[in-house]
XYZ file of C-alpha atoms in Angstrom:
600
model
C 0.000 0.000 0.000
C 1.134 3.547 -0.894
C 3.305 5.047 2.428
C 1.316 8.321 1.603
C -2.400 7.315 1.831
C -4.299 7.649 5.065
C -3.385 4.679 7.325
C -7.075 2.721 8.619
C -7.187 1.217 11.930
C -6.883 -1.874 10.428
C -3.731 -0.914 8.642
C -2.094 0.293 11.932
C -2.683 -2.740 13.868
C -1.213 -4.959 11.167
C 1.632 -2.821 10.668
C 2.101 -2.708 14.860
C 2.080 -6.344 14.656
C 4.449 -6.651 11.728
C 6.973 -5.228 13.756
C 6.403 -7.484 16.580
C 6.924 -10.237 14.972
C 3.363 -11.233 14.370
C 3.726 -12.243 10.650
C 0.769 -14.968 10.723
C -2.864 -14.775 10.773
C -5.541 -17.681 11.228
C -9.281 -16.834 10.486
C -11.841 -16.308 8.697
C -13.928 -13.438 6.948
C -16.963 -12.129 7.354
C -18.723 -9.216 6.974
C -18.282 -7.636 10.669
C -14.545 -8.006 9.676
C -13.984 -7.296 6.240
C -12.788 -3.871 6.893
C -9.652 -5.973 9.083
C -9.169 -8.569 5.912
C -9.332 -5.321 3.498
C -5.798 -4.309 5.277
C -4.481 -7.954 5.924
C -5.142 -7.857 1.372
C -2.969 -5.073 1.707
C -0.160 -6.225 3.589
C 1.014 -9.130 1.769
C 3.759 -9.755 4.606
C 1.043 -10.706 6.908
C 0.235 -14.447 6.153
C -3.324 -15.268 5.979
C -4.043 -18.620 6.546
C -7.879 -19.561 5.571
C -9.040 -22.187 8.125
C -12.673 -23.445 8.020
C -13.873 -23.006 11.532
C -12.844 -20.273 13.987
C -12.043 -22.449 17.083
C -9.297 -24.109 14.624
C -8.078 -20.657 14.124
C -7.291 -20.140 17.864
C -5.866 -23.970 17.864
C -3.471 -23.945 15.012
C -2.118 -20.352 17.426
C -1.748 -22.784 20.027
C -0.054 -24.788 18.484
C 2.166 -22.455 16.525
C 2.993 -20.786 20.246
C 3.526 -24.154 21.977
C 6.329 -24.893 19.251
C 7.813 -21.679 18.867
C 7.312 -19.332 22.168
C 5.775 -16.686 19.760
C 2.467 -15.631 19.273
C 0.816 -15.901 15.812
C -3.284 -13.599 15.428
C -6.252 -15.066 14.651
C -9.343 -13.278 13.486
C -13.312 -13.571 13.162
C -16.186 -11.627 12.211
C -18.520 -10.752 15.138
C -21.125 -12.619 17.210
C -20.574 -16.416 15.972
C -17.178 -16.387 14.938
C -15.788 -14.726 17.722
C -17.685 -17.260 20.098
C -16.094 -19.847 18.029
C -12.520 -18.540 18.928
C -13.567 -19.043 22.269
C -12.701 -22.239 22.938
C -9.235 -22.537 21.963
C -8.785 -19.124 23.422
C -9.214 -20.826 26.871
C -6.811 -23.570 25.099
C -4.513 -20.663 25.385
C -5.270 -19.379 28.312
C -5.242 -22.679 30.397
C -1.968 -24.062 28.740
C 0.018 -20.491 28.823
C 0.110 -20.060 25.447
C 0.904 -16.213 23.928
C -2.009 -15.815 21.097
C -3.263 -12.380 19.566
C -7.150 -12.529 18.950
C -9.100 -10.058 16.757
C -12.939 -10.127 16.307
C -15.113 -7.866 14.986
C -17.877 -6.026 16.327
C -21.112 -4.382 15.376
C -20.664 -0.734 14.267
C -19.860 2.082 17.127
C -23.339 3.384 17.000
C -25.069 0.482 17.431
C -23.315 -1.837 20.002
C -26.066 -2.863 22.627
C -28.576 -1.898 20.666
C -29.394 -5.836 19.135
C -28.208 -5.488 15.720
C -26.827 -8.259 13.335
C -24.759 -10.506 15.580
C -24.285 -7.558 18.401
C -22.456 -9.509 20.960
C -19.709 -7.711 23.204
C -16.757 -9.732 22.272
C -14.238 -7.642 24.200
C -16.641 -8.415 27.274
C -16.925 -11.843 26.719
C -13.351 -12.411 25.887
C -12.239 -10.626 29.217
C -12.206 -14.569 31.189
C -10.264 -16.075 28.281
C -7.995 -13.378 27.224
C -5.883 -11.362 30.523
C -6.080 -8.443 27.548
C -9.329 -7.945 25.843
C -9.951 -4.093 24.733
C -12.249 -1.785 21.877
C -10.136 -0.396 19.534
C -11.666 3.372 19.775
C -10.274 4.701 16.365
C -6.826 5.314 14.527
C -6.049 7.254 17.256
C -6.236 4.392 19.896
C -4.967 1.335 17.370
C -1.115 1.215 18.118
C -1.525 1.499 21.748
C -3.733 -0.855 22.113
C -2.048 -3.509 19.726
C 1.090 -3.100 21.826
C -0.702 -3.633 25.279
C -2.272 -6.470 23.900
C 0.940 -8.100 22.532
C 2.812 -7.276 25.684
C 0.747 -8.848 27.837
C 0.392 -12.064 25.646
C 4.399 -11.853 25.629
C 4.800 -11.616 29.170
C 2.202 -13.381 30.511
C 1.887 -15.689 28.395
C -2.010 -15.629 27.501
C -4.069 -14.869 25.086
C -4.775 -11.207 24.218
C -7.888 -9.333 22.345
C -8.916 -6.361 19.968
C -12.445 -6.086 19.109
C -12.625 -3.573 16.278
C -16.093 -1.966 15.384
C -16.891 -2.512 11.643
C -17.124 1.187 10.757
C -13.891 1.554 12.900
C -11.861 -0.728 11.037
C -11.975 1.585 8.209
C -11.460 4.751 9.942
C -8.285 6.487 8.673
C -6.029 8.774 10.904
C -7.284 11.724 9.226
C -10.890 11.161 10.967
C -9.704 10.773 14.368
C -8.071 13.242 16.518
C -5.898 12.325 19.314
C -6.414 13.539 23.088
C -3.999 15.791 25.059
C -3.296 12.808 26.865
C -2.299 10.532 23.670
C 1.285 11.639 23.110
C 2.403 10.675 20.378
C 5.454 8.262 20.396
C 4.850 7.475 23.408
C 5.311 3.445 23.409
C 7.752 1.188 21.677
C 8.663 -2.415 20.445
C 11.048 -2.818 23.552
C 11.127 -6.236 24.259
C 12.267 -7.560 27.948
C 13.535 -10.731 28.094
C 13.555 -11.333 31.659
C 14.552 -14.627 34.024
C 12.599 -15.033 37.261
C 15.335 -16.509 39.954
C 14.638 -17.745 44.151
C 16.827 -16.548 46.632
C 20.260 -18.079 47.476
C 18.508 -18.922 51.116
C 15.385 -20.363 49.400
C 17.999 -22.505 46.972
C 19.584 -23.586 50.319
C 17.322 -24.703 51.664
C 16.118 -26.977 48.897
C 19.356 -28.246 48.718
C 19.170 -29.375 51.978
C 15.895 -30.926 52.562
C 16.507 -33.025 48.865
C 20.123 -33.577 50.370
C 18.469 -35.272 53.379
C 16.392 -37.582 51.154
C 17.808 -41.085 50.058
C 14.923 -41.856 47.638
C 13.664 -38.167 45.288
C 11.411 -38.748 42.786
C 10.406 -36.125 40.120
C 7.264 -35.053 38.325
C 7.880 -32.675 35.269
C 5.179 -31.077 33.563
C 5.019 -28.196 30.816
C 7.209 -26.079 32.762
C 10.081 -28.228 32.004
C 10.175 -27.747 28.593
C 13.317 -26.656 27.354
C 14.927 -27.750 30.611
C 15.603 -31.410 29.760
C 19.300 -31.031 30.160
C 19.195 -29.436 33.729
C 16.649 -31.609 34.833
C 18.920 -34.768 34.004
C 22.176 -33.382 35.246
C 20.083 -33.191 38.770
C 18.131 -36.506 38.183
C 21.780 -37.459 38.103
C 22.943 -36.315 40.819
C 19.505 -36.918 43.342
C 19.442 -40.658 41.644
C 16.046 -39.388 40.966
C 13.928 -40.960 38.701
C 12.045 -38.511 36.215
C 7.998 -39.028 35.576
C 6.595 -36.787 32.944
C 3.081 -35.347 33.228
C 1.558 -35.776 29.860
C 2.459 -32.150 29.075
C 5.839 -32.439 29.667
C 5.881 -35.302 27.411
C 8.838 -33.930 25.894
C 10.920 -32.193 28.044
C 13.611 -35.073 28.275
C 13.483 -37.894 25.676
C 11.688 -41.257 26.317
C 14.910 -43.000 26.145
C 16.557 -40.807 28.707
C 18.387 -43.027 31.660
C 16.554 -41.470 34.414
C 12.786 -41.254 32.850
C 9.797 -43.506 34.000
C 8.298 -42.167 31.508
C 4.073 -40.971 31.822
C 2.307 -40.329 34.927
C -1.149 -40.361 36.400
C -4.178 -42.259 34.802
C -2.622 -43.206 31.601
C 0.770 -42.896 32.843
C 3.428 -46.136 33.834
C 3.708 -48.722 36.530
C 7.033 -47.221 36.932
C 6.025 -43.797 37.873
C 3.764 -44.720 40.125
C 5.731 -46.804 42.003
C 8.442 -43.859 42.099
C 6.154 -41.965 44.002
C 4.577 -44.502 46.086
C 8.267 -45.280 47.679
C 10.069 -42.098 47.232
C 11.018 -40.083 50.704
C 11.509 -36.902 48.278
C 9.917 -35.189 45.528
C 10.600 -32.340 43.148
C 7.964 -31.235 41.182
C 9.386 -28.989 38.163
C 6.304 -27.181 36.401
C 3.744 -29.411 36.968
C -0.022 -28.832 38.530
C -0.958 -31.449 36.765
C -4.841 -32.518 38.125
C -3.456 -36.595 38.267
C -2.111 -35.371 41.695
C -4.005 -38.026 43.409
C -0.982 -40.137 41.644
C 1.726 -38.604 43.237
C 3.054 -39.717 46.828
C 0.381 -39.306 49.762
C 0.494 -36.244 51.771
C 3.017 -36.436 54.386
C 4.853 -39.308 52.638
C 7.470 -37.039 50.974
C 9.564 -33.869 51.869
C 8.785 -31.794 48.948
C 10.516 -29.053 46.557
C 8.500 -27.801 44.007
C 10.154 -24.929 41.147
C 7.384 -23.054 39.049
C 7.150 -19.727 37.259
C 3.728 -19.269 38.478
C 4.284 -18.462 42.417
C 0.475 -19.345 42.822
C 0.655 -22.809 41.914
C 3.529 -23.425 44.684
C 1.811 -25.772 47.380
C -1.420 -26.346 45.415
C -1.103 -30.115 44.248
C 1.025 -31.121 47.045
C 2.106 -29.867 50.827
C 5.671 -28.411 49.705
C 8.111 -26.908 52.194
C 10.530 -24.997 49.787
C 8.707 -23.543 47.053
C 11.288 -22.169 44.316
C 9.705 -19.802 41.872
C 11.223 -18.835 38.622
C 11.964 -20.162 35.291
C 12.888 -24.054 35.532
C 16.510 -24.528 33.752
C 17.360 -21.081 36.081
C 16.599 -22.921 39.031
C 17.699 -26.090 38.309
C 20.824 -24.607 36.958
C 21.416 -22.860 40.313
C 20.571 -25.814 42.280
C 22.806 -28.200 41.002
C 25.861 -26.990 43.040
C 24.226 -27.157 46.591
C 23.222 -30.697 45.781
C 25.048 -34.186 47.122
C 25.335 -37.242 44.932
C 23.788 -39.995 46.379
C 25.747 -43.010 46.258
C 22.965 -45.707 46.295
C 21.726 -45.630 42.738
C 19.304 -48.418 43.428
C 15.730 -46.152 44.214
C 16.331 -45.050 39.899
C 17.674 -48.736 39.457
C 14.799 -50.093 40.559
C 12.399 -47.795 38.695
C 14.319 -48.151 35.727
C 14.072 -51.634 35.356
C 9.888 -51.459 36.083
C 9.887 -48.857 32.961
C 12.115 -51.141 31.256
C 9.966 -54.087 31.882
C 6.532 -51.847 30.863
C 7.752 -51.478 27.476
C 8.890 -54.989 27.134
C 4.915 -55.305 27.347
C 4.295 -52.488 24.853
C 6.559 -54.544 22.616
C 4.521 -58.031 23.252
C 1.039 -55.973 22.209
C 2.424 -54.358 19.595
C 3.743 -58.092 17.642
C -0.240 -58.949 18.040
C -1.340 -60.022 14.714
C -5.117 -59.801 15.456
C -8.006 -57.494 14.507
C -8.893 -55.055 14.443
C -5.696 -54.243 15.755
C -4.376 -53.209 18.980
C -3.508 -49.426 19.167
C -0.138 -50.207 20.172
C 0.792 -51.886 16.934
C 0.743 -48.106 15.363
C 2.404 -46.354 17.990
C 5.084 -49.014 18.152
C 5.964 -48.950 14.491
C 5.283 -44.820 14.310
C 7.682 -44.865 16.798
C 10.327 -46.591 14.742
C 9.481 -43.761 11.719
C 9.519 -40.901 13.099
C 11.653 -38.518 11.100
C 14.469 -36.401 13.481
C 13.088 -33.513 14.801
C 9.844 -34.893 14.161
C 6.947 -32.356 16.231
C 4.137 -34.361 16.871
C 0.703 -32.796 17.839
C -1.290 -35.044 20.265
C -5.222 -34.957 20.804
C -8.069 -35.951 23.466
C -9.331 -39.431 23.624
C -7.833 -42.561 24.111
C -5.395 -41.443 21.889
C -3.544 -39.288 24.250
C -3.107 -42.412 26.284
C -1.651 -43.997 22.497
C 0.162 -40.918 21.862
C 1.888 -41.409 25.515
C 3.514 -44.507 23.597
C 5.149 -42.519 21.295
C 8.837 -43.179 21.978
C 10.048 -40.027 21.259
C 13.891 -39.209 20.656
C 16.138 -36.350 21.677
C 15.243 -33.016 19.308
C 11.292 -34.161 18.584
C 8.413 -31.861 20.278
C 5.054 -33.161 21.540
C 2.367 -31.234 22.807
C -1.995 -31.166 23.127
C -4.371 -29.854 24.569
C -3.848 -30.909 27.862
C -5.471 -29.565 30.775
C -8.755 -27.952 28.726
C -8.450 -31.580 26.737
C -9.800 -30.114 23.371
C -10.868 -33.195 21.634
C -10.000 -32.036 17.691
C -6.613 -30.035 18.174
C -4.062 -32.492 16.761
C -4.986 -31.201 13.402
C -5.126 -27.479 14.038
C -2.240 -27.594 16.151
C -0.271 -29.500 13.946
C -0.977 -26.952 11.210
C 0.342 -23.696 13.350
C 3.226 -26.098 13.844
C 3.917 -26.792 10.192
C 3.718 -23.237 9.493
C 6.147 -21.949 11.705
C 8.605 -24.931 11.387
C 8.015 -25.460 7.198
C 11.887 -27.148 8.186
C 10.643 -30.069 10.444
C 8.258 -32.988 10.067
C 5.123 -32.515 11.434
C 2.196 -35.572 12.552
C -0.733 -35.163 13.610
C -1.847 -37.831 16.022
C -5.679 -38.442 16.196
C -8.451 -40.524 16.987
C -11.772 -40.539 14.664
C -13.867 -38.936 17.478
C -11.180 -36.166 17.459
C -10.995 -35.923 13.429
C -14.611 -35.875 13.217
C -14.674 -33.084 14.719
C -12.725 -30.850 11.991
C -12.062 -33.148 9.362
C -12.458 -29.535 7.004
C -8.904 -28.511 7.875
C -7.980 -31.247 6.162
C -8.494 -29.037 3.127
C -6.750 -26.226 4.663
C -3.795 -28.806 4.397
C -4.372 -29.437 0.785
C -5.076 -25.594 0.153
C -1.866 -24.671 1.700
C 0.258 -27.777 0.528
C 1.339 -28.238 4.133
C 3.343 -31.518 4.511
C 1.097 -32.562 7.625
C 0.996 -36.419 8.254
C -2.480 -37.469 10.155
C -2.424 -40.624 11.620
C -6.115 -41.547 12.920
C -7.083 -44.161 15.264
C -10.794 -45.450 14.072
C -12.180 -47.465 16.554
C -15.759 -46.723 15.774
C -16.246 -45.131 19.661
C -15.499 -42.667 21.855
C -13.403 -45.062 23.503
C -11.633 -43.077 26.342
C -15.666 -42.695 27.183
C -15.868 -46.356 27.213
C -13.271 -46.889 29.734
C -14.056 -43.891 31.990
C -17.515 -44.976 32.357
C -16.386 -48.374 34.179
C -13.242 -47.085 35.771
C -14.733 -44.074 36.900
C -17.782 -45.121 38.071
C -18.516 -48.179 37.413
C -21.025 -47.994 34.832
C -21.762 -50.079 31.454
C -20.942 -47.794 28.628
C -23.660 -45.156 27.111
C -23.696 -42.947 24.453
C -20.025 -43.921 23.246
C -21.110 -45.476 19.736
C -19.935 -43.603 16.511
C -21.288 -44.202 12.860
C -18.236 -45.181 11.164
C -16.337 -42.503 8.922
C -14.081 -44.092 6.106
C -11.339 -41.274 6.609
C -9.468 -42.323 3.447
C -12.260 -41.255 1.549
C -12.672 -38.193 3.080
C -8.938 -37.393 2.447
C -9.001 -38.183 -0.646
C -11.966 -36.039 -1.302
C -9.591 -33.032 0.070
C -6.741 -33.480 -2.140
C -4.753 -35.672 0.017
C -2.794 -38.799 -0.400
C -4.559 -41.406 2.059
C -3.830 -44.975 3.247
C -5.446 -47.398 5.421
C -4.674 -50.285 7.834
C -6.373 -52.835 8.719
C -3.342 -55.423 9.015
C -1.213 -55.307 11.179
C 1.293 -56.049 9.054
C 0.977 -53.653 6.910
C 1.610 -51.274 9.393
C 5.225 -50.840 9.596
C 5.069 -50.745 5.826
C 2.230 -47.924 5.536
C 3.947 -45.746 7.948
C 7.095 -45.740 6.186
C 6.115 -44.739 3.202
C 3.458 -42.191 4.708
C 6.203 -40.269 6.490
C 8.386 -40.274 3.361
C 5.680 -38.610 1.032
C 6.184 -35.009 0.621
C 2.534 -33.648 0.452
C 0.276 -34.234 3.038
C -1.485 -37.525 3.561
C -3.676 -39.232 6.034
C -3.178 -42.396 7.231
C -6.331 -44.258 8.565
C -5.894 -47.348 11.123
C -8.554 -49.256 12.070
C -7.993 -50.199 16.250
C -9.582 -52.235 18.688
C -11.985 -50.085 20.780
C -11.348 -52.407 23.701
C -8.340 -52.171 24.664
C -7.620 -50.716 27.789
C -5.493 -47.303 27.380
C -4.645 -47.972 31.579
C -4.416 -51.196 32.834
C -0.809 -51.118 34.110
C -1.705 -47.633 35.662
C -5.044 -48.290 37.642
C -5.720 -47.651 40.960
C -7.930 -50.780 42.958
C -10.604 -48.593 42.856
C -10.970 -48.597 39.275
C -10.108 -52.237 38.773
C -13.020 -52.719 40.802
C -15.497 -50.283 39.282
C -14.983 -52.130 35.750
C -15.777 -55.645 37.912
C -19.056 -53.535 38.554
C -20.140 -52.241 35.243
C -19.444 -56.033 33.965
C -21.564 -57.268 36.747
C -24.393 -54.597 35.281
C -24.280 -55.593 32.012
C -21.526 -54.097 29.904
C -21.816 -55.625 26.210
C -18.126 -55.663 25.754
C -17.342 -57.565 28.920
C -15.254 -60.137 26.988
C -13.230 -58.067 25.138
C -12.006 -55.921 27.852
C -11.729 -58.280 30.471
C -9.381 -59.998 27.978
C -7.258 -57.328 27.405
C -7.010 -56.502 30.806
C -5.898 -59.576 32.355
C -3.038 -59.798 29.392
C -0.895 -61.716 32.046
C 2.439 -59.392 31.714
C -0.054 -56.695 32.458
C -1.189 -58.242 35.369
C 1.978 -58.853 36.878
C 2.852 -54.726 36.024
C -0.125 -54.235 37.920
C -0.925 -54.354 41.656
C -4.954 -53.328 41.108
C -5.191 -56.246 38.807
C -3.960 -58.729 40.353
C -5.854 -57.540 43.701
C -9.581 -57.879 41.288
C -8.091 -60.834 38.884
C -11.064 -62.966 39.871
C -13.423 -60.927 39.610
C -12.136 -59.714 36.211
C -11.589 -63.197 35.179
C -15.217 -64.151 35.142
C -15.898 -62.248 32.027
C -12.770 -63.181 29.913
């Protein structure tokens, strides 16, 4: 656009967030917006990508944040469209995600007064977003846009401008400025900064893990990016290292000192970490599987996290350390003694060792419809270097804990909101801000389903995205949390089958489909070696349990009670269940065996 014409309010905002970095844009028009896309037309530099729902506008930011650290826009026309953002806005929010929002409102004169799709967005928005302002005019555009990127920046949340239609379109020569709007008055500054305890409060960590003989450790999504510090003091502590599911990736699932998962789809070996540790560390984790970690009183506890209102809320800490983990742990390592007796990790080692020995056995099953653990197994074995895999919600995040995953890959999902449908979206923020690195999204149908349309955004775009999609036919995870939960036959879990291939293939995309387990080794191979995007469909037992190794009594005995009520797939999942290598992972098995055993 010429540097000369008057500047909209649409064209400062993109400019502003040019120059922050902001150089991508998820969304959709409409016509409470089409002032904003008018200048987004106009600015070339500002990558549009066309999604075809809102919320997967907000996911694929959460996803492009979560991989990057940077915050990408996304934009919808008033009323429905902004409520659609809503959801992965909270994604955002709940996760600590930086993500720039921009919705449209109804025109300045006629907010509140129920025109076409008058709802307050920058009211509505104020829960999701810790920013959520009206862009007034020109006059007010930059000031806001750099408010709202700050705070996503710092804070890591989401951030909102609602923009009246007629606004959007103002230009700076028909606004004036107040007095009190200097001009020049803020700037692109940018503060890195590095939270850090005191030397007394790092003392006296030190000492209390010092006095321990048997630390365990629970890393979440604050540990990201710390996997080196965390295993230079899993070293030294002799410390075992169990990863809530967000921070899947924050050391490699063949380190020497992870057990791997944690909580209800998590390992034998993490569990029994914390039911015989004496000391815990919890590095950026509130994960809400708490109930997994050692009982209260059990363990003298350390816990590091950025957020000082999360020390002390999952578990009775004495030393809470607050600041940015590979800080901390960085600064920590010094004060700390090496225990000598190796055998607490040892001993936890060899239990994770042993649990995927078992993944191993159920993966070299050659019946069907096949075990999920045949893909994951041989996915595993494919998985290009720096591979980023997006995870989703379903029994597929308890398949996507399987995912051996190497030093240099990324995993994330939606993991405390649980957004089932975010592999996709996530996976395609991901692609577009690494175009460099492989990208998979990991799925289940009842997931896909959900926003199977962005699998033409991937053929619109040419984005090199491999699904993988579990089709059992059921909202599985349903299935399972039903009995386990509360011991209940299953209800409402059925789905119509969707032949996925098809649907791919409909979009533009390269699709395959197993069925045999056999094949699957095979499929996935030459899946992750296409260049294009492609789908690949596998067709999974519903039954099998995504946390038999993992269960507590209680839910070994709630499934004995749904079977005894009537549960149609008795059979199946008792069978599963009492696979005897999983039994002899699992104490709450063994403990209900017989009454399991009547149904096999």
């Amino acid at each position: 656009m010429s540097d000369t014409a008057p500047k909209t309010t649409s064209d400062l905002i993109v400019e502003r967030l040019l120059a922050w970095g902001v150089d991508t844009c998820f969304g959709i028009c409409g016509d409470q917006v089409n002032g904003f896309f008018e200048s987004l037309r106009r600015h070339p530099r500002m990558r549009l990508v066309h999604v075809r729902h809102e919320e997967n506008a907000a996911l694929a930011c959460v996803g492009y944040a979560k991989f990057t650290g940077r915050p990408a826009a996304c934009v919808a026309t008033a009323g429905p469209g902004a409520i659609h953002l809503l959801n992965g806005l909270y994604d955002a929010r709940i996760d600590g995600a930086p993500v720039i929002a921009i919705t449209g409102l109804s025109y300045h004169d006629t907010v509140g007064a129920h025109f076409l799709q008058d709802i307050p967005s920058d009211r509505l928005f104020e829960h999701a977003c810790m920013f959520s302002e009206r862009v007034m005019g020109p006059a007010h555009a930059v000031t806001a846009t750099d408010l709202a990127v700050r705070s996503a920046l710092m804070n890591r949340t989401p951030s909102h401008l609602a923009i009246p239609i007629d606004v959007q379109s103002w230009t700076t020569d028909q606004d004036t400025p107040s007095d009190k709007n200097v001009p020049g008055h803020t700037s692109l500054a940018v503060q890195p900064f590095e939270v850090m305890p005191s030397a007394a409060q790092l003392d006296a960590a030190a000492d209390l893990l010092n006095s321990c003989t048997r630390v365990a450790i629970c890393a979440g999504a604050g540990a990201r990016g710390a996997g080196a510090a965390l295993e230079r003091v899993a070293d030294v502590l002799g410390a075992p290292i169990a990863k809530a599911a967000l921070g899947k990736d924050c050391v490699p699932d063949d380190s020497p000192y992870t057990t791997g998962g944690m909580g209800l789809i998590g390992t034998r070996a993490s569990h029994q970490a914390f039911e015989e540790c004496d000391g815990f560390l919890v590095v950026g984790s509130s994960t809400p599987y708490y109930d997994f970690w050692p009982t209260a009183g059990q363990a003298r506890a350390v816990q590091i996290d950025l957020n000082a209102d999360r020390i002390g809320m999952r578990y009775p800490v004495e030393v809470g350390l607050v600041g940015h983990a590979e800080a901390v742990l960085d600064a920590l390592l010094p004060r700390l003694e090496r225990k000598r007796d190796r055998s607490f990790l040892e001993r936890a080692r060899d239990t994770y060792r042993r649990w995927w020995e078992l993944i191993g056995e159920q993966a070299a099953s050659s019946g069907t419809p096949m075990r999920p653990q045949v893909v994951t197994w041989e996915l595993s074995k494919v998985l290009p270097e720096r591979a980023i895999v997006a995870g989703d919600a379903g029994t597929v995040t308890a398949w996507g804990g399987r995912l051996m995953l190497r030093a240099g890959m990324h995993y994330s999902f939606s993991g405390t909101l649980c957004t089932m449908g975010a592999a996709l979206p996530y996976a395609i923020g991901a692609q577009l801000a690494h175009p460099d690195r492989p990208v998979i999204a990991f799925t289940g149908d009842g997931s896909l389903s959900m926003g199977m349309g962005e699998l033409a955004t991937l053929a619109q775009y040419g984005l090199p995205v491999k699904v993988v999609v579990l089709r059992n036919d059921s909202l599985a995870l349903e299935v399972w949390e039903q009995t386990a939960l509360l011991g209940n036959p299953q209800y409402g879990c059925e789905l119509h089958p969707v032949d996925f291939k098809a649907v791919a293939e409909a979009c533009g995309i390269r699709a395959y489909r197993i069925e045999d387990p056999a094949d699957a080794a095979g499929v996935l191979r030459e899946a992750m070696a296409h260049d294009r995007p492609c789908l690949v469909e596998a067709v999974t037992d519903p039954y099998e349990a995504p946390f038999g190794e993992s269960l507590k009594p209680v839910h070994a005995e709630h499934i004995a009670q749904a079977f005894e009520k009537g549960e149609k797939a008795a059979g199946p999942m008792a069978r599963n269940l009492l696979q005897s290598d999983r039994v002899a992972l699992s104490p709450a098995l063994r403990e209900h065996h017989a009454a399991l055993a009547r149904y096999r």
